[in-house]
PDB file of C-alpha atoms in Angstrom:
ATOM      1  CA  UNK A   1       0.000   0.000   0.000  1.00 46.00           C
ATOM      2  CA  UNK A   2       1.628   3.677  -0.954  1.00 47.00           C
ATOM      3  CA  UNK A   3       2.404   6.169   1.274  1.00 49.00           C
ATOM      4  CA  UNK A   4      -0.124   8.856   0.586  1.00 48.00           C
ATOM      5  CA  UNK A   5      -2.949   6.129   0.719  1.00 44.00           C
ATOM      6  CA  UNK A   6      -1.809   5.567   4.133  1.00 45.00           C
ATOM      7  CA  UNK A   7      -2.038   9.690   5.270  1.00 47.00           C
ATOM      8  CA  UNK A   8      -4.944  10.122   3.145  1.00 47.00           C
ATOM      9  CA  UNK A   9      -6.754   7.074   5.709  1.00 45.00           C
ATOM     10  CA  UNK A  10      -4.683   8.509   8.999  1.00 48.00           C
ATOM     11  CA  UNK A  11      -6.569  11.416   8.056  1.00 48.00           C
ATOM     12  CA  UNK A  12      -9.985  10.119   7.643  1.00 49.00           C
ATOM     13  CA  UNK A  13      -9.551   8.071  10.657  1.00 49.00           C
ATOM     14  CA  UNK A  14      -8.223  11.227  13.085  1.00 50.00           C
ATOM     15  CA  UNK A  15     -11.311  13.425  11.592  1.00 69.00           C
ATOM     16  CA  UNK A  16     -13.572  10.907  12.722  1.00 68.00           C
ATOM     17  CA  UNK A  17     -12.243  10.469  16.013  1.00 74.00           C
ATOM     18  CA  UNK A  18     -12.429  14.378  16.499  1.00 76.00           C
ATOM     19  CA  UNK A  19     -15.696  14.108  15.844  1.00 74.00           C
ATOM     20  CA  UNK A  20     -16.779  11.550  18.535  1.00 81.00           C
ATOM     21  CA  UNK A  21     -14.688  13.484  20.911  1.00 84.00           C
ATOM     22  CA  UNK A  22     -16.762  16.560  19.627  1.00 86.00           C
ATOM     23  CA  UNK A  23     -19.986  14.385  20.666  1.00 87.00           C
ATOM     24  CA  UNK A  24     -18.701  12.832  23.594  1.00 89.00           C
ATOM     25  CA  UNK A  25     -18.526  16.504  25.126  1.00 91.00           C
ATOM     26  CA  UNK A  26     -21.454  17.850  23.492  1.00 91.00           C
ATOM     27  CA  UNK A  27     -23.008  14.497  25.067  1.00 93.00           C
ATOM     28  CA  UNK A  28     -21.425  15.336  28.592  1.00 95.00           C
ATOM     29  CA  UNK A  29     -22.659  18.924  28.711  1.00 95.00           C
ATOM     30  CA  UNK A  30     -26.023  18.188  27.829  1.00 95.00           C
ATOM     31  CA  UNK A  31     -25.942  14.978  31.118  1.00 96.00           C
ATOM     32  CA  UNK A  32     -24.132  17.620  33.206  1.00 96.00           C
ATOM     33  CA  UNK A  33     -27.183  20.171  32.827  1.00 96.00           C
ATOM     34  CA  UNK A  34     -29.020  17.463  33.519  1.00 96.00           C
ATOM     35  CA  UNK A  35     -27.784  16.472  36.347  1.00 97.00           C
ATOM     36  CA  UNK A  36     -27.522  20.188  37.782  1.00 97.00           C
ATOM     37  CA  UNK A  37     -31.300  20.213  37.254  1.00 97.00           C
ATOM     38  CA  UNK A  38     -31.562  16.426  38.988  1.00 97.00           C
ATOM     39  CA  UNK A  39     -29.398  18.357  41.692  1.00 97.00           C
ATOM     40  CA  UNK A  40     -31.027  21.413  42.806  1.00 97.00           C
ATOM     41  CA  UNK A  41     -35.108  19.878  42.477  1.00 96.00           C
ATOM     42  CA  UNK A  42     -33.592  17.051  45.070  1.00 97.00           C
ATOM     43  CA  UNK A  43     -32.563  19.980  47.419  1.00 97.00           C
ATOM     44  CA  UNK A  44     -35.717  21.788  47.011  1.00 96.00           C
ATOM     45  CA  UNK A  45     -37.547  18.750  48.151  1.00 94.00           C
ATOM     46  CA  UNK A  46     -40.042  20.767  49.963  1.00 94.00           C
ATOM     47  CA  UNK A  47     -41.184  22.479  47.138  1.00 96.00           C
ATOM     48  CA  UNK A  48     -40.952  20.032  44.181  1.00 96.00           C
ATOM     49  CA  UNK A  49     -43.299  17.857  46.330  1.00 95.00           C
ATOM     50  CA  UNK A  50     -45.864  19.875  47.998  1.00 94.00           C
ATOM     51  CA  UNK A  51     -46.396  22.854  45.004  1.00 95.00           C
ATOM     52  CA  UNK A  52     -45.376  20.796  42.191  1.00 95.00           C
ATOM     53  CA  UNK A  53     -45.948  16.920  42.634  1.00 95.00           C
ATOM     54  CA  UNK A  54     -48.711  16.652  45.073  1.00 94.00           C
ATOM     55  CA  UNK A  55     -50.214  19.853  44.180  1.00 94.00           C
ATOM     56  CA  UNK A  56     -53.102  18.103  41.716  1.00 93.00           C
ATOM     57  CA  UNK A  57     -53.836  15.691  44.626  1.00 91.00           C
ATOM     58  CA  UNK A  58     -55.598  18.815  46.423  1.00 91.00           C
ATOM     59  CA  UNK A  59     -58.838  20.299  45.919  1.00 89.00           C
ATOM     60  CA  UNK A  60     -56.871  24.164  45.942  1.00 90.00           C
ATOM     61  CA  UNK A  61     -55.133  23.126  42.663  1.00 92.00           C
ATOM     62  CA  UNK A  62     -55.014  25.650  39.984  1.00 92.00           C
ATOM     63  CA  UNK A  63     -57.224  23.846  37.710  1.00 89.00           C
ATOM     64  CA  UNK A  64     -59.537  23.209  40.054  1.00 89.00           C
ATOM     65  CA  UNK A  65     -59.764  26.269  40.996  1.00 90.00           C
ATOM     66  CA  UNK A  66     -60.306  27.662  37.070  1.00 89.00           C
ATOM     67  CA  UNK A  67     -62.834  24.489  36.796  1.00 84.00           C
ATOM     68  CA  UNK A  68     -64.795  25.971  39.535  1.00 86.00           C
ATOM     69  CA  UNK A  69     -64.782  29.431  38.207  1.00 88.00           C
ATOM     70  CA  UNK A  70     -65.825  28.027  34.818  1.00 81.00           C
ATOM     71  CA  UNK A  71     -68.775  26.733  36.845  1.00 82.00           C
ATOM     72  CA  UNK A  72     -70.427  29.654  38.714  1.00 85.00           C
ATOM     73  CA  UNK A  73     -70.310  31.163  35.303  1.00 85.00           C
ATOM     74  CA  UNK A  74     -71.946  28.746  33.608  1.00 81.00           C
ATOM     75  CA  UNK A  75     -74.667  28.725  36.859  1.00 82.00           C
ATOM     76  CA  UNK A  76     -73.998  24.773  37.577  1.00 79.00           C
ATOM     77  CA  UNK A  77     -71.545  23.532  40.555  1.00 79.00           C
ATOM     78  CA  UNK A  78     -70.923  20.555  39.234  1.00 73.00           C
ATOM     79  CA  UNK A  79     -67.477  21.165  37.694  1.00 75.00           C
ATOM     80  CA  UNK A  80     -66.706  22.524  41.464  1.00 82.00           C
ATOM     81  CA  UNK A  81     -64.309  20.173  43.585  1.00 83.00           C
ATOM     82  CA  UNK A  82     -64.375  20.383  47.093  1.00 81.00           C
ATOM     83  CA  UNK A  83     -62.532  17.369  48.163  1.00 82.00           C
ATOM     84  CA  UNK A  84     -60.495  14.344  47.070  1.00 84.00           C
ATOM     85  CA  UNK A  85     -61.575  11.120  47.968  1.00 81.00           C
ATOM     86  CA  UNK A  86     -58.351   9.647  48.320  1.00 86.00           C
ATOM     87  CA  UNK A  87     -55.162   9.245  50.356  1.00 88.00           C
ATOM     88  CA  UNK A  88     -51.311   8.746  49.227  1.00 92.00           C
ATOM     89  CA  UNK A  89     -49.081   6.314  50.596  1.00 91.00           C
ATOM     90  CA  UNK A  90     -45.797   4.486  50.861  1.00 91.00           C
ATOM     91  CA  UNK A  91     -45.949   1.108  51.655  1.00 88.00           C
ATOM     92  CA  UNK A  92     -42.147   0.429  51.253  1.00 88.00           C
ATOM     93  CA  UNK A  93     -39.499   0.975  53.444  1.00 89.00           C
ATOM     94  CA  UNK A  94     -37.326   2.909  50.830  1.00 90.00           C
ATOM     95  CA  UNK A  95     -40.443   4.237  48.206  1.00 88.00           C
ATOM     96  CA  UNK A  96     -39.984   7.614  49.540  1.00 93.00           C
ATOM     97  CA  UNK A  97     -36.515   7.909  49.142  1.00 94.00           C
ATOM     98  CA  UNK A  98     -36.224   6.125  45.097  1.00 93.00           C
ATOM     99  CA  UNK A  99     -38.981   8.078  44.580  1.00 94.00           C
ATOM    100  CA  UNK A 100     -38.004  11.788  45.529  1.00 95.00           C
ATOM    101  CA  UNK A 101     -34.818  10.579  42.968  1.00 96.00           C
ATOM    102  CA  UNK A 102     -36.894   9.613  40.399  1.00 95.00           C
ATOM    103  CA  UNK A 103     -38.949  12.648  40.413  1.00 96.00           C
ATOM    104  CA  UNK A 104     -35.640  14.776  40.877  1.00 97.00           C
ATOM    105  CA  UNK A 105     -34.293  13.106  37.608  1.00 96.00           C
ATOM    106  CA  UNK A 106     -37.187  13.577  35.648  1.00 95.00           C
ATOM    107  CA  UNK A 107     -37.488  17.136  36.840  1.00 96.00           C
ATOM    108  CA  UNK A 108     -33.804  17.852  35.554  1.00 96.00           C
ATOM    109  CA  UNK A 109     -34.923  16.149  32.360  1.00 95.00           C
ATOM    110  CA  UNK A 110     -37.854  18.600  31.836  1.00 94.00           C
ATOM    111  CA  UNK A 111     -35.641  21.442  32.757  1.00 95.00           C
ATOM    112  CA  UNK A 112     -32.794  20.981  31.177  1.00 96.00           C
ATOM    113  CA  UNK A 113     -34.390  19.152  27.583  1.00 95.00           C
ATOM    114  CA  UNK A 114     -34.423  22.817  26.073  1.00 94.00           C
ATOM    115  CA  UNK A 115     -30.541  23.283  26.758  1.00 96.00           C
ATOM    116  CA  UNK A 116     -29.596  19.517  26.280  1.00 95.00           C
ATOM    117  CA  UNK A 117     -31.267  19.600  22.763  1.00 94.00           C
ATOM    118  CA  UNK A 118     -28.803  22.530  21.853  1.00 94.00           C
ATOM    119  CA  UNK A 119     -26.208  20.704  22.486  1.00 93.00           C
ATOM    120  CA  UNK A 120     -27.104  18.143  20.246  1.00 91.00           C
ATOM    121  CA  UNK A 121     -28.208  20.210  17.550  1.00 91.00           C
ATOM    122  CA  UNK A 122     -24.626  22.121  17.847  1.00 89.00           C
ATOM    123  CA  UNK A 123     -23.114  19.222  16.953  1.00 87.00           C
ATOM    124  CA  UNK A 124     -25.954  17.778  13.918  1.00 85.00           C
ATOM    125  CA  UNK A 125     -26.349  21.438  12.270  1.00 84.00           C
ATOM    126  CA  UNK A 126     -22.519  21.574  11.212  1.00 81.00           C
ATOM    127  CA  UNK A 127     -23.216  18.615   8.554  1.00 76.00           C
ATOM    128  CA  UNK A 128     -26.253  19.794   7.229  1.00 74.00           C
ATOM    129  CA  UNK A 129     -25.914  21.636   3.674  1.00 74.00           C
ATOM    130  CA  UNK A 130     -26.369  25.458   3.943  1.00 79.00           C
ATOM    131  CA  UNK A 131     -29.591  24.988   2.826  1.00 75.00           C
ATOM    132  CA  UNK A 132     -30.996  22.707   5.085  1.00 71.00           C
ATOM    133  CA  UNK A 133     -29.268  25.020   7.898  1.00 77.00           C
ATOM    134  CA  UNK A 134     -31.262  27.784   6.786  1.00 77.00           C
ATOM    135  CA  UNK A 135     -34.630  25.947   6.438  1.00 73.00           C
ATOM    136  CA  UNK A 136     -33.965  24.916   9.716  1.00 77.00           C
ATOM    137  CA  UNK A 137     -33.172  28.042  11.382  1.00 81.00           C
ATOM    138  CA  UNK A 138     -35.017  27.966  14.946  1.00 84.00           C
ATOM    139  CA  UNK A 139     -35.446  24.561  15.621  1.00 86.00           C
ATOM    140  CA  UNK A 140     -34.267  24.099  18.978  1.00 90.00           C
ATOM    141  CA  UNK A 141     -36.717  27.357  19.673  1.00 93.00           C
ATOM    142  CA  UNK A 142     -39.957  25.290  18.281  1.00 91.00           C
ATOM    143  CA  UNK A 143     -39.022  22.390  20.048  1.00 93.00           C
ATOM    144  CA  UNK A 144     -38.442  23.546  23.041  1.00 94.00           C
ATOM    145  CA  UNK A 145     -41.734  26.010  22.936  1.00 95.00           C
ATOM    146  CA  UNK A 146     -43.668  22.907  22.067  1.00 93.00           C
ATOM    147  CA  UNK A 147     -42.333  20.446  24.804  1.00 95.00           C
ATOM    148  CA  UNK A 148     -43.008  23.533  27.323  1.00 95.00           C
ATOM    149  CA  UNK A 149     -46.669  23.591  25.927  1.00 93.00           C
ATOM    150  CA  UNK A 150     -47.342  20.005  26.229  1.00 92.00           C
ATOM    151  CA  UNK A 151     -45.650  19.519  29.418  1.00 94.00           C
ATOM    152  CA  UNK A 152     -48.129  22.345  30.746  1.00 94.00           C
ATOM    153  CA  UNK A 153     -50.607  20.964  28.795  1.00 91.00           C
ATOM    154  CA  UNK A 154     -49.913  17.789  30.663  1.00 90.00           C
ATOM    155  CA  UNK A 155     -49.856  18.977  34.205  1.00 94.00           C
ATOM    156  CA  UNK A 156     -52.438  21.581  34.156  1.00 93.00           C
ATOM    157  CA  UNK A 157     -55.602  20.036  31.526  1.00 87.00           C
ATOM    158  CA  UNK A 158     -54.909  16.247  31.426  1.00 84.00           C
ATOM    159  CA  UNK A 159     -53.282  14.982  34.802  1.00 87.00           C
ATOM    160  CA  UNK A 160     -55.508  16.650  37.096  1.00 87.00           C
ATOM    161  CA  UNK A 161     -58.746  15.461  35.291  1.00 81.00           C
ATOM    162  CA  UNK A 162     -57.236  12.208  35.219  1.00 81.00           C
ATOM    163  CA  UNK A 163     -56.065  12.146  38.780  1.00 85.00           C
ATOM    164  CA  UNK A 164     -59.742  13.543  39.816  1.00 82.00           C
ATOM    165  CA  UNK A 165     -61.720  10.930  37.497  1.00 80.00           C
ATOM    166  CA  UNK A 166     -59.544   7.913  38.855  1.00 80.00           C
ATOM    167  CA  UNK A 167     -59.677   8.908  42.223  1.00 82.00           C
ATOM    168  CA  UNK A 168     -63.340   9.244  42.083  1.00 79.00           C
ATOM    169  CA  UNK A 169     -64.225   5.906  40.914  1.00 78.00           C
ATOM    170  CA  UNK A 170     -65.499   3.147  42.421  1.00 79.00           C
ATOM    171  CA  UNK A 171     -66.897  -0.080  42.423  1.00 83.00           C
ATOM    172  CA  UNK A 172     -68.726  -0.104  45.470  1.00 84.00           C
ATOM    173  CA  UNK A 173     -68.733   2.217  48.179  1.00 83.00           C
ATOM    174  CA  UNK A 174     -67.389   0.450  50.845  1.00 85.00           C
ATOM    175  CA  UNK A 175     -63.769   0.268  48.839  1.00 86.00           C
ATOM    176  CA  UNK A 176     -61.564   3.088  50.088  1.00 86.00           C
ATOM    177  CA  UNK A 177     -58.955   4.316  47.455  1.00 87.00           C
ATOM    178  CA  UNK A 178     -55.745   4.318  49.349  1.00 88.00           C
ATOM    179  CA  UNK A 179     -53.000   5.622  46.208  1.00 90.00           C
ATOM    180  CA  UNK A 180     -49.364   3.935  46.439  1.00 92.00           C
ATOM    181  CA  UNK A 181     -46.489   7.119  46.061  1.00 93.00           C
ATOM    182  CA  UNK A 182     -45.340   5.478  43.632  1.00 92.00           C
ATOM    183  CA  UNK A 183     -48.641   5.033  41.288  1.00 90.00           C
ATOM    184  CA  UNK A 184     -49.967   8.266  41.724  1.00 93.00           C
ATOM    185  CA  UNK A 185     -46.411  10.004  40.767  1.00 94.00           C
ATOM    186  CA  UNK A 186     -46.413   7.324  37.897  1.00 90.00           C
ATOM    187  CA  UNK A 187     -49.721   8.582  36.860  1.00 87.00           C
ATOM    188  CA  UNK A 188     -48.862  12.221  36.526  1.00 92.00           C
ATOM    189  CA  UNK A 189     -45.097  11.679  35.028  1.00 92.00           C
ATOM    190  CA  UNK A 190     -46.284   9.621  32.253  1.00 87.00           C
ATOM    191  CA  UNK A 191     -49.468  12.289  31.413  1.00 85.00           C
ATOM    192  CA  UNK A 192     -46.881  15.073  31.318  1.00 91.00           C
ATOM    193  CA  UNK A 193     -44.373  13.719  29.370  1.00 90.00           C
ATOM    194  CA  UNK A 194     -46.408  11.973  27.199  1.00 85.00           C
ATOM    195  CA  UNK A 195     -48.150  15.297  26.524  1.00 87.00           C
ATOM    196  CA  UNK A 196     -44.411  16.929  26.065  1.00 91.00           C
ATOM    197  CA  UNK A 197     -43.565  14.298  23.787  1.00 88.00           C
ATOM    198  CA  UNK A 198     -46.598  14.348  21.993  1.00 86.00           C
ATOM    199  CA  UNK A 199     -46.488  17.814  21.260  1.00 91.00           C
ATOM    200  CA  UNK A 200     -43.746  17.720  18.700  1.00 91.00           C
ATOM    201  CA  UNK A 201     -45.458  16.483  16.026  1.00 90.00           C
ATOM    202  CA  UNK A 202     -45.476  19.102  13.877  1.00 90.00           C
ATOM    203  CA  UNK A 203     -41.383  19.748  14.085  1.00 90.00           C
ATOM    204  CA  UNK A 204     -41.077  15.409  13.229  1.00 89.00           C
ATOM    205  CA  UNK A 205     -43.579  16.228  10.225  1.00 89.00           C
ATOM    206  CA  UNK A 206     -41.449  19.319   9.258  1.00 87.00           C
ATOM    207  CA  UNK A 207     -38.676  17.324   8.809  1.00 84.00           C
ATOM    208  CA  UNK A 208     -39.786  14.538   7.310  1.00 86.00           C
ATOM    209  CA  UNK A 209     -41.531  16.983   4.506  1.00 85.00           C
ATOM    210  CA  UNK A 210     -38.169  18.560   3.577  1.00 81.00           C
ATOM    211  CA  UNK A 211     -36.708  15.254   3.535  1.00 76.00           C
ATOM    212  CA  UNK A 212     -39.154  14.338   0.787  1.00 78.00           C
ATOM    213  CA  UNK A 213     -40.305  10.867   3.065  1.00 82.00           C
ATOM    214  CA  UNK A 214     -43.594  12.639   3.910  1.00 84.00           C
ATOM    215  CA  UNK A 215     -46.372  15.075   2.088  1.00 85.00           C
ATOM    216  CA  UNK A 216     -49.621  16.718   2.855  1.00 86.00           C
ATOM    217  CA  UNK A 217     -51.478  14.560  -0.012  1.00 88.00           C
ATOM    218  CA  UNK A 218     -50.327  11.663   2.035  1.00 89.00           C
ATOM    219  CA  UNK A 219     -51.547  12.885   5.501  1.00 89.00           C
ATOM    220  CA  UNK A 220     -54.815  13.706   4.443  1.00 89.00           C
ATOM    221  CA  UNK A 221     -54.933   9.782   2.731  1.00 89.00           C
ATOM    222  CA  UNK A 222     -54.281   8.411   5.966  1.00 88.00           C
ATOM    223  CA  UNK A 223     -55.927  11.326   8.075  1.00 89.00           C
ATOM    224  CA  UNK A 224     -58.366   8.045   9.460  1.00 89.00           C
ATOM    225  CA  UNK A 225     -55.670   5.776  10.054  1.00 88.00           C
ATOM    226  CA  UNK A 226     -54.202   8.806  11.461  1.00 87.00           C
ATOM    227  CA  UNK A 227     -56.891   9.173  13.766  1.00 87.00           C
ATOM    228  CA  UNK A 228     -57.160   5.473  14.788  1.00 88.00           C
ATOM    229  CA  UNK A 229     -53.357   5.265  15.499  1.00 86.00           C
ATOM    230  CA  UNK A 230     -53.856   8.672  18.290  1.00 83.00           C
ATOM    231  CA  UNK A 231     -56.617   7.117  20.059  1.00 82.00           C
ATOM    232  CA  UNK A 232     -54.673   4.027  20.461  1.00 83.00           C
ATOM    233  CA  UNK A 233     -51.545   5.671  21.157  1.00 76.00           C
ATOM    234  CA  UNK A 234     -53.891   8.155  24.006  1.00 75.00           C
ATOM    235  CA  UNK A 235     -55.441   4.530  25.493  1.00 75.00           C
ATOM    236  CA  UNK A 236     -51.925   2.847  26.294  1.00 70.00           C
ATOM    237  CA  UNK A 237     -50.158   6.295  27.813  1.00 63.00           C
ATOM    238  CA  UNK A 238     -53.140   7.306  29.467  1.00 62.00           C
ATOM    239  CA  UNK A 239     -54.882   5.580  32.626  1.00 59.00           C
ATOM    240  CA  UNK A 240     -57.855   3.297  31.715  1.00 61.00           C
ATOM    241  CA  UNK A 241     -60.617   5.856  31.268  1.00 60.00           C
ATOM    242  CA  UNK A 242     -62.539   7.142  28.669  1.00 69.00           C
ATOM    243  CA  UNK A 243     -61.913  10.794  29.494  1.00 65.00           C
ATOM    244  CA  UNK A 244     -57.967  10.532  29.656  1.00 65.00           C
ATOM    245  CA  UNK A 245     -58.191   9.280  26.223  1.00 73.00           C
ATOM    246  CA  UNK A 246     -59.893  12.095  24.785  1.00 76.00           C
ATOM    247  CA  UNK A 247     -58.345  14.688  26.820  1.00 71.00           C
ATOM    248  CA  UNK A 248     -54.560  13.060  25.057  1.00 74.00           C
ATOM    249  CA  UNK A 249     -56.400  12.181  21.977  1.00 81.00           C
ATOM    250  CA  UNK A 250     -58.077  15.535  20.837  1.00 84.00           C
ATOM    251  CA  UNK A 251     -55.237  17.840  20.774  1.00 84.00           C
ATOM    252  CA  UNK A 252     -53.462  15.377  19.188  1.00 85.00           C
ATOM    253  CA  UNK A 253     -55.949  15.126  16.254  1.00 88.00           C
ATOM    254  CA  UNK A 254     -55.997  19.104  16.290  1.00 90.00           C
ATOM    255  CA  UNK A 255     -51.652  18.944  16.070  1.00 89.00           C
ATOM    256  CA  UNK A 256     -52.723  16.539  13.198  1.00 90.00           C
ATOM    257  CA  UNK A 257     -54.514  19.001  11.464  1.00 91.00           C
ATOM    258  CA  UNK A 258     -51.478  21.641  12.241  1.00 91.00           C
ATOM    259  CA  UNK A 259     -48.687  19.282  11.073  1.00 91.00           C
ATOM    260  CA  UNK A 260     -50.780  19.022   7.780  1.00 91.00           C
ATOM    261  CA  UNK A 261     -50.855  22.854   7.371  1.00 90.00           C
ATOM    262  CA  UNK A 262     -47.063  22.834   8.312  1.00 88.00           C
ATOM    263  CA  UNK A 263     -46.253  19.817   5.502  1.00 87.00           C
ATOM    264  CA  UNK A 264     -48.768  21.753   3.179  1.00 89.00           C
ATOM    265  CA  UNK A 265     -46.605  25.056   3.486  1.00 86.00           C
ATOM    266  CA  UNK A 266     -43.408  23.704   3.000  1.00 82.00           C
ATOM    267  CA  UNK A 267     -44.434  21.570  -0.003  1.00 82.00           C
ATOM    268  CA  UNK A 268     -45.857  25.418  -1.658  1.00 82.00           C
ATOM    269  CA  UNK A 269     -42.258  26.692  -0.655  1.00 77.00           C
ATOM    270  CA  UNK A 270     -40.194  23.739  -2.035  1.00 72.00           C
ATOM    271  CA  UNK A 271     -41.657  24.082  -5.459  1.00 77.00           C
ATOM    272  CA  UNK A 272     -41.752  27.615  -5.482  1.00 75.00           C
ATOM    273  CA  UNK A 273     -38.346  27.265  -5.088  1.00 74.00           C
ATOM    274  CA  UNK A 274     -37.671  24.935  -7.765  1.00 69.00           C
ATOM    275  CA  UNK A 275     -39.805  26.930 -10.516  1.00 71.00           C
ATOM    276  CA  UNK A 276     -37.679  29.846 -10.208  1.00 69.00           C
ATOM    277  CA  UNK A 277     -34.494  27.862 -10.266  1.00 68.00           C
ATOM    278  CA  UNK A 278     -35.723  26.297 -13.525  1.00 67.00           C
ATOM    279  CA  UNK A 279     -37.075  29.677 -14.981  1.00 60.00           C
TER     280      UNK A 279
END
């Protein structure tokens, strides 16, 4: 094998391990912010549980509150809640403890996602084509405004119906619902982040338009399907209740409609585009 075959490869092979160095620290900075998150909602254990986790479990939440306003205006009290029938406990020795970690960690996730996705995006954007940079100028903004929305959407609309519908029900009267910790936080995690996770569907469908592996002709085909898939998706994240389901599954088939627009838009722009590079 000649020489400058040999440095040509050297080369190759040093470029590419600069560039997994590159992502190892883009990697680390986005666990470290993480973990500064994880760090400082541990410490402020007080406050993450009582006004954030366990807040929805009393009849003084916020969107209780707004539910009974919504009420008295519409002259019926039966959107008023004036207690919870239910109790939260921890029937193992260390549930307390794993679980103020696990809500710490996923705290520092939800915190820190906006930051952490930077970092990743730093390091994807430099081997995208200067086109596809500048079609995807303010990405990490839309994502991170649309995990914020459905993470609020998440906490404030769907988890405390849910909570308040679950812990309403019963069989018989004489069964007293008595909530493990680790259920109820369960419960709400999985409605939040669902929601959060949920709520990027139109950035995925951007994407997948300018990559030419999706269209608006295609999403209105399979708008039924579409809708089929949602409700499906809304019955395994969501508890086992009817309202849960449609409280995941309707602004889900609304972001349907929106991704459409968004596909719709950049399919006008694309061509637009490509008649006045062939004129």
């Amino acid at each position: 094998m000649d020489q400058p075959y040999l440095e040509e490869a050297q080369q190759n092979e040093m470029s590419f391990v600069d560039h997994l160095e590159e992502l190892r620290w883009h990697i680390i900075r986005a666990l470290g912010s993480i973990a500064v998150f994880s760090v400082i909602a541990f410490l402020a254990k007080g406050f993450v549980f009582h006004d954030i986790i366990l807040a929805p479990s009393r009849p003084d939440f916020f969107s209780y509150r707004m539910m009974c306003e919504l009420g008295n205006k519409l002259g019926t009290e039966a959107l008023c809640i004036d207690k919870m029938t239910f109790s939260i406990q921890s029937r193992q020795m260390s549930g307390q403890l794993t679980m103020h970690m696990m809500v710490s960690f996923i705290l520092g996730l939800a915190c820190a996602f906006p930051y952490a996705f930077w970092e990743i995006w730093r390091f994807v954007k430099p081997g995208l084509y200067p086109q596809e940079q500048k079609s995807s100028r303010g990405a990490v903004f839309f994502v991170s405004i649309l995990f914020l929305m459905g993470l609020l959407f998440g906490y404030y609309v769907a988890s405390p119906i849910s909570i308040n519908f679950l812990a309403g029900y019963q069989v018989d009267p004489s069964i007293v619902n008595e909530f493990d910790l680790t259920s109820y936080v369960s419960t709400l995690t999985t409605m939040c982040l669902s929601c959060a996770l949920m709520f990027e569907m139109p950035v995925i469908v951007y994407f997948l338009t300018k990559a030419g592996l999706l269209s608006p002709e295609i999403m209105k085909v399979y708008r039924k399907h579409a809708i089929v898939i949602i409700l499906v998706i809304a019955a395994i994240i969501t508890p086992p209740d009817v309202v849960s389901q449609l409280l995941i599954g309707m602004p889900l088939m609304l972001l349907y409609e929106v991704s459409i627009s968004v596909s719709s838009s950049i399919r006008k722009s694309d061509l637009k585009k490509l008649n006045q590079n062939n004129a």
